[in-house]
PDB file of C-alpha atoms in Angstrom:
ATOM      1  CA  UNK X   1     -57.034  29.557   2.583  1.00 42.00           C
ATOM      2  CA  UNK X   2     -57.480  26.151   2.717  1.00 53.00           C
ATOM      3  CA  UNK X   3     -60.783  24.512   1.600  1.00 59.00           C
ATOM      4  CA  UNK X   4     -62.855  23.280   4.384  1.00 58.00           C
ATOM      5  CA  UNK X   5     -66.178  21.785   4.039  1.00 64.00           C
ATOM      6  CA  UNK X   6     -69.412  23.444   5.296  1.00 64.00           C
ATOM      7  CA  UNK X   7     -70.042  21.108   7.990  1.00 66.00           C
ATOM      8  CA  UNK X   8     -66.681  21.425   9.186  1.00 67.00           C
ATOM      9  CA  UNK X   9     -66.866  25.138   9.186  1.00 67.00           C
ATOM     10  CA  UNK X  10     -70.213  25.090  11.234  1.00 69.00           C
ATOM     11  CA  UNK X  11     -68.692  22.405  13.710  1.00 70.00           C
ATOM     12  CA  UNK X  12     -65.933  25.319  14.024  1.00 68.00           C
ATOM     13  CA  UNK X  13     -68.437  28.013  14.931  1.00 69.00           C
ATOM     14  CA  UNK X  14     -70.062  26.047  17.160  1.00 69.00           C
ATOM     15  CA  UNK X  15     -67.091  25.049  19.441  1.00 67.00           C
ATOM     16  CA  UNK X  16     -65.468  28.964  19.205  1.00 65.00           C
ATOM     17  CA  UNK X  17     -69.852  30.029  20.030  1.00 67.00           C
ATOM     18  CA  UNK X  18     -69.395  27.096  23.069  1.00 66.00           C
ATOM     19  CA  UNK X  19     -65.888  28.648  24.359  1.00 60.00           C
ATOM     20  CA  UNK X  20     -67.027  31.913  24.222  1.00 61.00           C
ATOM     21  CA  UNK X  21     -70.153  31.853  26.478  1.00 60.00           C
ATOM     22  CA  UNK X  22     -67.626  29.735  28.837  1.00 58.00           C
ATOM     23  CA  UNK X  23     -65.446  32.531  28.943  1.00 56.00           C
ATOM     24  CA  UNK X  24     -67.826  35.104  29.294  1.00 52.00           C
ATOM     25  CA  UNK X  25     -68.477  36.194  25.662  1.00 51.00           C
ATOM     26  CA  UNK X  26     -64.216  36.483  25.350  1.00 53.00           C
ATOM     27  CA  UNK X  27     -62.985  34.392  21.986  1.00 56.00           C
ATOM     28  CA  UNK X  28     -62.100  31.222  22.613  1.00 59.00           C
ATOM     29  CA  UNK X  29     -58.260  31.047  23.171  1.00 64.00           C
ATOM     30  CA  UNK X  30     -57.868  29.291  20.107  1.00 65.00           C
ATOM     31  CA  UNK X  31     -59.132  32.279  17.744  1.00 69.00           C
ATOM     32  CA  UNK X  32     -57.380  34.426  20.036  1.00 71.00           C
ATOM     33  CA  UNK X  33     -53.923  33.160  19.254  1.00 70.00           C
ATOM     34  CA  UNK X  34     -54.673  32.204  15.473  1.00 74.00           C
ATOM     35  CA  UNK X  35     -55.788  36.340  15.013  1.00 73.00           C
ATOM     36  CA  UNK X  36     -51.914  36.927  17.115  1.00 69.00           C
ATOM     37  CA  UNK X  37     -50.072  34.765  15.903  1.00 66.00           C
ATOM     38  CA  UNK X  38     -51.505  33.272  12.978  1.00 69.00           C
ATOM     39  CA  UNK X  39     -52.622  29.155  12.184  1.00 70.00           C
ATOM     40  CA  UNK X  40     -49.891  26.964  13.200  1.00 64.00           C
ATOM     41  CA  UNK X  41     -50.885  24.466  10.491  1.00 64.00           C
ATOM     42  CA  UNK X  42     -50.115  27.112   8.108  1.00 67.00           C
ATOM     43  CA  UNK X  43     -46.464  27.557   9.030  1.00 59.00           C
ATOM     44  CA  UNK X  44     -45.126  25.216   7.195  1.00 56.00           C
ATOM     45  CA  UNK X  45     -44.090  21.809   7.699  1.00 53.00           C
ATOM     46  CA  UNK X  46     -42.768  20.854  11.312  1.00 55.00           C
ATOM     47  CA  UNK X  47     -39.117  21.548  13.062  1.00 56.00           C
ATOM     48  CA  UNK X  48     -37.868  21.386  16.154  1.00 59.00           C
ATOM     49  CA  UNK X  49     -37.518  24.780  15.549  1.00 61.00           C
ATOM     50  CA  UNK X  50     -41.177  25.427  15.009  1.00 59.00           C
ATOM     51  CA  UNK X  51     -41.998  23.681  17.722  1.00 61.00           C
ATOM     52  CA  UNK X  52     -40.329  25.166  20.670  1.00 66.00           C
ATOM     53  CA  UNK X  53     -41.379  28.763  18.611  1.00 63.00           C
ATOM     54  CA  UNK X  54     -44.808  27.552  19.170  1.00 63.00           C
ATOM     55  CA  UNK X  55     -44.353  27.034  22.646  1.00 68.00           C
ATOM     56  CA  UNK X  56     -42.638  30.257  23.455  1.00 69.00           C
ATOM     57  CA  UNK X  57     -45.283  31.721  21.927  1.00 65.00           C
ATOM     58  CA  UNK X  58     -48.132  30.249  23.785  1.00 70.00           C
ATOM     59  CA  UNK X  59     -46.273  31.116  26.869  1.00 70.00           C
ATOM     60  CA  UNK X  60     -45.561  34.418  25.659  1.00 69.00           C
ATOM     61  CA  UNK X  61     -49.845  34.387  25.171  1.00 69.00           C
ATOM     62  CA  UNK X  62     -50.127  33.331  28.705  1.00 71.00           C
ATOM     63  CA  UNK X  63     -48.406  35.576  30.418  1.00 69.00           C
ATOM     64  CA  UNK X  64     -49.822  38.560  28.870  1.00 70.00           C
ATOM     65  CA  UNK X  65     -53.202  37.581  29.457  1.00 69.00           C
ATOM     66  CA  UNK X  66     -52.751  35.760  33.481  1.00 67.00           C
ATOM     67  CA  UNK X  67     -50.531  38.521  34.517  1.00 64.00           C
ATOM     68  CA  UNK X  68     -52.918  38.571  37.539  1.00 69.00           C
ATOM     69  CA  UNK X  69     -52.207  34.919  38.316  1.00 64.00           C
ATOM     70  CA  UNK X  70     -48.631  35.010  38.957  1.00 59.00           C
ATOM     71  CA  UNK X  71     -48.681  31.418  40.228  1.00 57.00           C
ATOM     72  CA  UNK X  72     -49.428  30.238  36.885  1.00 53.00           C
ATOM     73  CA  UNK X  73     -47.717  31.939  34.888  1.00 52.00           C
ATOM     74  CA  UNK X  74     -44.584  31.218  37.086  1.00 54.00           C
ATOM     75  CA  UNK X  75     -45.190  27.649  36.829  1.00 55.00           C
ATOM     76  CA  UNK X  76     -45.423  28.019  33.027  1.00 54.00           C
ATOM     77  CA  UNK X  77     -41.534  29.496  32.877  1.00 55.00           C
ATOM     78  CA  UNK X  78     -39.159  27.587  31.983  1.00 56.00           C
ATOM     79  CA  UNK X  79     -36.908  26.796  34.964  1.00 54.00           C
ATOM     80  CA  UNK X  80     -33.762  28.656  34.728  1.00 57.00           C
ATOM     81  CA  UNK X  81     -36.361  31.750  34.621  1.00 57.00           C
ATOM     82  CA  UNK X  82     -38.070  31.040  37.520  1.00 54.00           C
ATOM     83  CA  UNK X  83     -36.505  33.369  40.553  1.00 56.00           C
ATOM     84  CA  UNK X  84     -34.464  31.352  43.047  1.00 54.00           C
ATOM     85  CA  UNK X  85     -35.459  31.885  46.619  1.00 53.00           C
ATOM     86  CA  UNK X  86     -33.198  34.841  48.373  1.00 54.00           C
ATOM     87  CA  UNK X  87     -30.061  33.383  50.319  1.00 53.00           C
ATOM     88  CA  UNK X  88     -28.560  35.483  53.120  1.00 53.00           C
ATOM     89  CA  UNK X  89     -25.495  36.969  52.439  1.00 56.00           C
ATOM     90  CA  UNK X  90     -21.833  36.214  54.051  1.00 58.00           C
ATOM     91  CA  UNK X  91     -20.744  38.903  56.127  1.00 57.00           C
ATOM     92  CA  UNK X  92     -17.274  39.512  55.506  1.00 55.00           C
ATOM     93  CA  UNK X  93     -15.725  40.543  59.040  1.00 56.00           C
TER      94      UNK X  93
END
């Protein structure tokens, strides 16, 4: 674990203590993911690679926890997931 000074741990507390009474005593979304998926800082240096993993896992995150906003989490999808709207079928005679 990295070494991180006392004021900097307190500042820390204090935002996650803020973002939990905002979210009605939940953790804040950022010690949320960290405890899922662990510290992004610690994964090493950048890629491309890591990057869109990242992503996919913070929409991964968000769907799981707005599955009751489906409007959101639809907008979230990438594209080519997202379910075209139904066209009527040709009737062969």
């Amino acid at each position: 674990m990295s070494r991180v000074s006392f004021r900097d741990r307190a500042r820390m507390a204090l935002v996650n203590n803020m973002c939990r009474i905002i979210a009605d005593d939940e953790e804040s979304y950022r010690v949320q993911y960290v405890r899922d998926f662990g510290d992004p800082a610690l994964h090493g240096f950048y890629t491309f690679t890591k990057i869109s993993e990242e992503v996919r896992w913070k929409l991964a995150y968000e769907r799981r926890h707005f599955a009751d906003m489906p409007l959101l989490v639809a907008d979230r999808q990438p594209p080519h997931k997202i379910a075209a709207p139904q066209t009527l079928e040709k009737q062969s005679p």
